[in-house]
Amino acid sequence: MKEITVTVDYEGLKYQTNIITNKEAGDEEILKQAEDQIKRQLNN
């Protein structure tokens, strides 16, 4: 497992979030996880 800090542009604003993922995860998978996490946080 590794922790990565990702900056995501979502609905015209930039958000920074931390993602914990496996070492083999590709860039697209990490970005999708970050976007999903931002969406969940904003909808709560």
PDB file of N, CA, C and O in Angstrom:
ATOM      1  N   MET A   1       0.843  -1.180   0.000  1.00  0.00           N
ATOM      2  CA  MET A   1       0.000   0.000   0.000  1.00  0.00           C
ATOM      3  C   MET A   1       0.890   1.246   0.000  1.00  0.00           C
ATOM      4  O   MET A   1       1.983   1.233   0.544  1.00  0.00           O
ATOM      5  N   LYS A   2       0.362   2.283  -0.625  1.00  0.00           N
ATOM      6  CA  LYS A   2       1.068   3.563  -0.622  1.00  0.00           C
ATOM      7  C   LYS A   2       0.059   4.692  -0.511  1.00  0.00           C
ATOM      8  O   LYS A   2      -1.100   4.552  -0.898  1.00  0.00           O
ATOM      9  N   GLU A   3       0.497   5.805   0.058  1.00  0.00           N
ATOM     10  CA  GLU A   3      -0.353   6.987   0.200  1.00  0.00           C
ATOM     11  C   GLU A   3       0.125   8.032  -0.798  1.00  0.00           C
ATOM     12  O   GLU A   3       1.319   8.307  -0.903  1.00  0.00           O
ATOM     13  N   ILE A   4      -0.838   8.595  -1.528  1.00  0.00           N
ATOM     14  CA  ILE A   4      -0.531   9.571  -2.569  1.00  0.00           C
ATOM     15  C   ILE A   4      -1.425  10.793  -2.349  1.00  0.00           C
ATOM     16  O   ILE A   4      -2.615  10.656  -2.087  1.00  0.00           O
ATOM     17  N   THR A   5      -0.860  11.979  -2.473  1.00  0.00           N
ATOM     18  CA  THR A   5      -1.633  13.213  -2.439  1.00  0.00           C
ATOM     19  C   THR A   5      -1.933  13.610  -3.876  1.00  0.00           C
ATOM     20  O   THR A   5      -1.027  13.708  -4.696  1.00  0.00           O
ATOM     21  N   VAL A   6      -3.227  13.809  -4.162  1.00  0.00           N
ATOM     22  CA  VAL A   6      -3.673  14.090  -5.525  1.00  0.00           C
ATOM     23  C   VAL A   6      -4.453  15.399  -5.539  1.00  0.00           C
ATOM     24  O   VAL A   6      -5.275  15.653  -4.664  1.00  0.00           O
ATOM     25  N   THR A   7      -4.199  16.228  -6.544  1.00  0.00           N
ATOM     26  CA  THR A   7      -4.988  17.432  -6.766  1.00  0.00           C
ATOM     27  C   THR A   7      -5.942  17.147  -7.917  1.00  0.00           C
ATOM     28  O   THR A   7      -5.518  16.719  -8.988  1.00  0.00           O
ATOM     29  N   VAL A   8      -7.235  17.387  -7.679  1.00  0.00           N
ATOM     30  CA  VAL A   8      -8.275  17.073  -8.653  1.00  0.00           C
ATOM     31  C   VAL A   8      -9.023  18.354  -9.006  1.00  0.00           C
ATOM     32  O   VAL A   8      -9.408  19.119  -8.132  1.00  0.00           O
ATOM     33  N   ASP A   9      -9.233  18.580 -10.298  1.00  0.00           N
ATOM     34  CA  ASP A   9     -10.068  19.684 -10.763  1.00  0.00           C
ATOM     35  C   ASP A   9     -11.481  19.132 -10.920  1.00  0.00           C
ATOM     36  O   ASP A   9     -11.739  18.296 -11.783  1.00  0.00           O
ATOM     37  N   TYR A  10     -12.389  19.572 -10.049  1.00  0.00           N
ATOM     38  CA  TYR A  10     -13.758  19.063 -10.045  1.00  0.00           C
ATOM     39  C   TYR A  10     -14.726  20.228 -10.049  1.00  0.00           C
ATOM     40  O   TYR A  10     -14.693  21.074  -9.165  1.00  0.00           O
ATOM     41  N   GLU A  11     -15.550  20.307 -11.067  1.00  0.00           N
ATOM     42  CA  GLU A  11     -16.541  21.372 -11.249  1.00  0.00           C
ATOM     43  C   GLU A  11     -15.905  22.759 -11.165  1.00  0.00           C
ATOM     44  O   GLU A  11     -16.422  23.672 -10.540  1.00  0.00           O
ATOM     45  N   GLY A  12     -14.742  22.902 -11.792  1.00  0.00           N
ATOM     46  CA  GLY A  12     -14.083  24.196 -11.887  1.00  0.00           C
ATOM     47  C   GLY A  12     -13.280  24.599 -10.663  1.00  0.00           C
ATOM     48  O   GLY A  12     -12.683  25.675 -10.656  1.00  0.00           O
ATOM     49  N   LEU A  13     -13.241  23.769  -9.640  1.00  0.00           N
ATOM     50  CA  LEU A  13     -12.457  24.064  -8.442  1.00  0.00           C
ATOM     51  C   LEU A  13     -11.416  22.977  -8.243  1.00  0.00           C
ATOM     52  O   LEU A  13     -11.609  21.843  -8.651  1.00  0.00           O
ATOM     53  N   LYS A  14     -10.314  23.328  -7.593  1.00  0.00           N
ATOM     54  CA  LYS A  14      -9.258  22.347  -7.339  1.00  0.00           C
ATOM     55  C   LYS A  14      -9.344  21.876  -5.893  1.00  0.00           C
ATOM     56  O   LYS A  14      -9.487  22.676  -4.975  1.00  0.00           O
ATOM     57  N   TYR A  15      -9.271  20.571  -5.740  1.00  0.00           N
ATOM     58  CA  TYR A  15      -9.323  19.933  -4.426  1.00  0.00           C
ATOM     59  C   TYR A  15      -8.107  19.041  -4.281  1.00  0.00           C
ATOM     60  O   TYR A  15      -7.670  18.419  -5.244  1.00  0.00           O
ATOM     61  N   GLN A  16      -7.593  18.975  -3.070  1.00  0.00           N
ATOM     62  CA  GLN A  16      -6.472  18.097  -2.787  1.00  0.00           C
ATOM     63  C   GLN A  16      -6.934  17.021  -1.822  1.00  0.00           C
ATOM     64  O   GLN A  16      -7.598  17.322  -0.824  1.00  0.00           O
ATOM     65  N   THR A  17      -6.596  15.771  -2.100  1.00  0.00           N
ATOM     66  CA  THR A  17      -7.018  14.661  -1.261  1.00  0.00           C
ATOM     67  C   THR A  17      -5.913  13.619  -1.196  1.00  0.00           C
ATOM     68  O   THR A  17      -5.046  13.572  -2.067  1.00  0.00           O
ATOM     69  N   ASN A  18      -5.943  12.815  -0.154  1.00  0.00           N
ATOM     70  CA  ASN A  18      -4.990  11.719  -0.008  1.00  0.00           C
ATOM     71  C   ASN A  18      -5.672  10.417  -0.391  1.00  0.00           C
ATOM     72  O   ASN A  18      -6.812  10.175  -0.013  1.00  0.00           O
ATOM     73  N   ILE A  19      -4.963   9.589  -1.123  1.00  0.00           N
ATOM     74  CA  ILE A  19      -5.467   8.294  -1.563  1.00  0.00           C
ATOM     75  C   ILE A  19      -4.519   7.220  -1.043  1.00  0.00           C
ATOM     76  O   ILE A  19      -3.302   7.353  -1.164  1.00  0.00           O
ATOM     77  N   ILE A  20      -5.080   6.175  -0.466  1.00  0.00           N
ATOM     78  CA  ILE A  20      -4.292   5.007  -0.095  1.00  0.00           C
ATOM     79  C   ILE A  20      -4.673   3.909  -1.076  1.00  0.00           C
ATOM     80  O   ILE A  20      -5.836   3.549  -1.189  1.00  0.00           O
ATOM     81  N   THR A  21      -3.685   3.404  -1.795  1.00  0.00           N
ATOM     82  CA  THR A  21      -3.940   2.437  -2.858  1.00  0.00           C
ATOM     83  C   THR A  21      -2.815   1.408  -2.900  1.00  0.00           C
ATOM     84  O   THR A  21      -1.802   1.567  -2.208  1.00  0.00           O
ATOM     85  N   ASN A  22      -2.989   0.401  -3.714  1.00  0.00           N
ATOM     86  CA  ASN A  22      -1.925  -0.599  -3.831  1.00  0.00           C
ATOM     87  C   ASN A  22      -0.804  -0.066  -4.723  1.00  0.00           C
ATOM     88  O   ASN A  22      -0.994   0.865  -5.497  1.00  0.00           O
ATOM     89  N   LYS A  23       0.355  -0.667  -4.604  1.00  0.00           N
ATOM     90  CA  LYS A  23       1.538  -0.178  -5.324  1.00  0.00           C
ATOM     91  C   LYS A  23       1.424  -0.333  -6.832  1.00  0.00           C
ATOM     92  O   LYS A  23       2.075   0.378  -7.580  1.00  0.00           O
ATOM     93  N   GLU A  24       0.579  -1.246  -7.290  1.00  0.00           N
ATOM     94  CA  GLU A  24       0.460  -1.508  -8.718  1.00  0.00           C
ATOM     95  C   GLU A  24      -0.578  -0.619  -9.416  1.00  0.00           C
ATOM     96  O   GLU A  24      -0.759  -0.721 -10.624  1.00  0.00           O
ATOM     97  N   ALA A  25      -1.265   0.219  -8.672  1.00  0.00           N
ATOM     98  CA  ALA A  25      -2.325   1.054  -9.253  1.00  0.00           C
ATOM     99  C   ALA A  25      -1.732   2.025 -10.272  1.00  0.00           C
ATOM    100  O   ALA A  25      -0.711   2.662 -10.024  1.00  0.00           O
ATOM    101  N   GLY A  26      -2.415   2.146 -11.404  1.00  0.00           N
ATOM    102  CA  GLY A  26      -1.978   3.066 -12.453  1.00  0.00           C
ATOM    103  C   GLY A  26      -2.513   4.469 -12.209  1.00  0.00           C
ATOM    104  O   GLY A  26      -3.352   4.702 -11.345  1.00  0.00           O
ATOM    105  N   ASP A  27      -2.021   5.405 -12.996  1.00  0.00           N
ATOM    106  CA  ASP A  27      -2.420   6.808 -12.835  1.00  0.00           C
ATOM    107  C   ASP A  27      -3.920   7.008 -12.999  1.00  0.00           C
ATOM    108  O   ASP A  27      -4.532   7.766 -12.249  1.00  0.00           O
ATOM    109  N   GLU A  28      -4.520   6.343 -13.991  1.00  0.00           N
ATOM    110  CA  GLU A  28      -5.958   6.512 -14.230  1.00  0.00           C
ATOM    111  C   GLU A  28      -6.772   5.997 -13.050  1.00  0.00           C
ATOM    112  O   GLU A  28      -7.758   6.618 -12.647  1.00  0.00           O
ATOM    113  N   GLU A  29      -6.371   4.870 -12.491  1.00  0.00           N
ATOM    114  CA  GLU A  29      -7.085   4.299 -11.351  1.00  0.00           C
ATOM    115  C   GLU A  29      -6.970   5.215 -10.126  1.00  0.00           C
ATOM    116  O   GLU A  29      -7.948   5.447  -9.421  1.00  0.00           O
ATOM    117  N   ILE A  30      -5.794   5.771  -9.899  1.00  0.00           N
ATOM    118  CA  ILE A  30      -5.583   6.679  -8.770  1.00  0.00           C
ATOM    119  C   ILE A  30      -6.432   7.933  -8.942  1.00  0.00           C
ATOM    120  O   ILE A  30      -7.078   8.396  -7.998  1.00  0.00           O
ATOM    121  N   LEU A  31      -6.452   8.487 -10.144  1.00  0.00           N
ATOM    122  CA  LEU A  31      -7.243   9.693 -10.408  1.00  0.00           C
ATOM    123  C   LEU A  31      -8.730   9.416 -10.210  1.00  0.00           C
ATOM    124  O   LEU A  31      -9.449  10.231  -9.627  1.00  0.00           O
ATOM    125  N   LYS A  32      -9.214   8.271 -10.652  1.00  0.00           N
ATOM    126  CA  LYS A  32     -10.617   7.916 -10.464  1.00  0.00           C
ATOM    127  C   LYS A  32     -10.949   7.776  -8.983  1.00  0.00           C
ATOM    128  O   LYS A  32     -11.982   8.254  -8.526  1.00  0.00           O
ATOM    129  N   GLN A  33     -10.073   7.145  -8.216  1.00  0.00           N
ATOM    130  CA  GLN A  33     -10.296   7.017  -6.780  1.00  0.00           C
ATOM    131  C   GLN A  33     -10.367   8.391  -6.120  1.00  0.00           C
ATOM    132  O   GLN A  33     -11.219   8.636  -5.268  1.00  0.00           O
ATOM    133  N   ALA A  34      -9.487   9.299  -6.526  1.00  0.00           N
ATOM    134  CA  ALA A  34      -9.473  10.651  -5.970  1.00  0.00           C
ATOM    135  C   ALA A  34     -10.762  11.393  -6.306  1.00  0.00           C
ATOM    136  O   ALA A  34     -11.364  12.041  -5.440  1.00  0.00           O
ATOM    137  N   GLU A  35     -11.201  11.311  -7.556  1.00  0.00           N
ATOM    138  CA  GLU A  35     -12.437  11.985  -7.964  1.00  0.00           C
ATOM    139  C   GLU A  35     -13.642  11.424  -7.208  1.00  0.00           C
ATOM    140  O   GLU A  35     -14.507  12.176  -6.757  1.00  0.00           O
ATOM    141  N   ASP A  36     -13.691  10.105  -7.065  1.00  0.00           N
ATOM    142  CA  ASP A  36     -14.796   9.486  -6.326  1.00  0.00           C
ATOM    143  C   ASP A  36     -14.808   9.940  -4.872  1.00  0.00           C
ATOM    144  O   ASP A  36     -15.864  10.207  -4.294  1.00  0.00           O
ATOM    145  N   GLN A  37     -13.623  10.046  -4.300  1.00  0.00           N
ATOM    146  CA  GLN A  37     -13.533  10.487  -2.903  1.00  0.00           C
ATOM    147  C   GLN A  37     -14.001  11.930  -2.752  1.00  0.00           C
ATOM    148  O   GLN A  37     -14.741  12.255  -1.820  1.00  0.00           O
ATOM    149  N   ILE A  38     -13.598  12.805  -3.664  1.00  0.00           N
ATOM    150  CA  ILE A  38     -14.034  14.213  -3.627  1.00  0.00           C
ATOM    151  C   ILE A  38     -15.554  14.279  -3.760  1.00  0.00           C
ATOM    152  O   ILE A  38     -16.219  15.012  -3.014  1.00  0.00           O
ATOM    153  N   LYS A  39     -16.139  13.535  -4.686  1.00  0.00           N
ATOM    154  CA  LYS A  39     -17.596  13.537  -4.872  1.00  0.00           C
ATOM    155  C   LYS A  39     -18.312  13.118  -3.593  1.00  0.00           C
ATOM    156  O   LYS A  39     -19.304  13.732  -3.198  1.00  0.00           O
ATOM    157  N   ARG A  40     -17.815  12.055  -2.946  1.00  0.00           N
ATOM    158  CA  ARG A  40     -18.436  11.580  -1.700  1.00  0.00           C
ATOM    159  C   ARG A  40     -18.353  12.644  -0.616  1.00  0.00           C
ATOM    160  O   ARG A  40     -19.316  12.887   0.111  1.00  0.00           O
ATOM    161  N   GLN A  41     -17.213  13.306  -0.498  1.00  0.00           N
ATOM    162  CA  GLN A  41     -17.035  14.322   0.536  1.00  0.00           C
ATOM    163  C   GLN A  41     -17.951  15.522   0.302  1.00  0.00           C
ATOM    164  O   GLN A  41     -18.499  16.072   1.246  1.00  0.00           O
ATOM    165  N   LEU A  42     -18.114  15.924  -0.945  1.00  0.00           N
ATOM    166  CA  LEU A  42     -18.929  17.103  -1.241  1.00  0.00           C
ATOM    167  C   LEU A  42     -20.427  16.811  -1.113  1.00  0.00           C
ATOM    168  O   LEU A  42     -21.220  17.718  -0.882  1.00  0.00           O
ATOM    169  N   ASN A  43     -20.816  15.557  -1.288  1.00  0.00           N
ATOM    170  CA  ASN A  43     -22.237  15.209  -1.227  1.00  0.00           C
ATOM    171  C   ASN A  43     -22.712  14.868   0.181  1.00  0.00           C
ATOM    172  O   ASN A  43     -23.871  14.562   0.377  1.00  0.00           O
ATOM    173  N   ASN A  44     -21.826  14.918   1.160  1.00  0.00           N
ATOM    174  CA  ASN A  44     -22.231  14.639   2.553  1.00  0.00           C
ATOM    175  C   ASN A  44     -22.499  15.893   3.304  1.00  0.00           C
ATOM    176  O   ASN A  44     -22.219  16.928   3.146  1.00  0.00           O
TER     177      ASN A  44
END
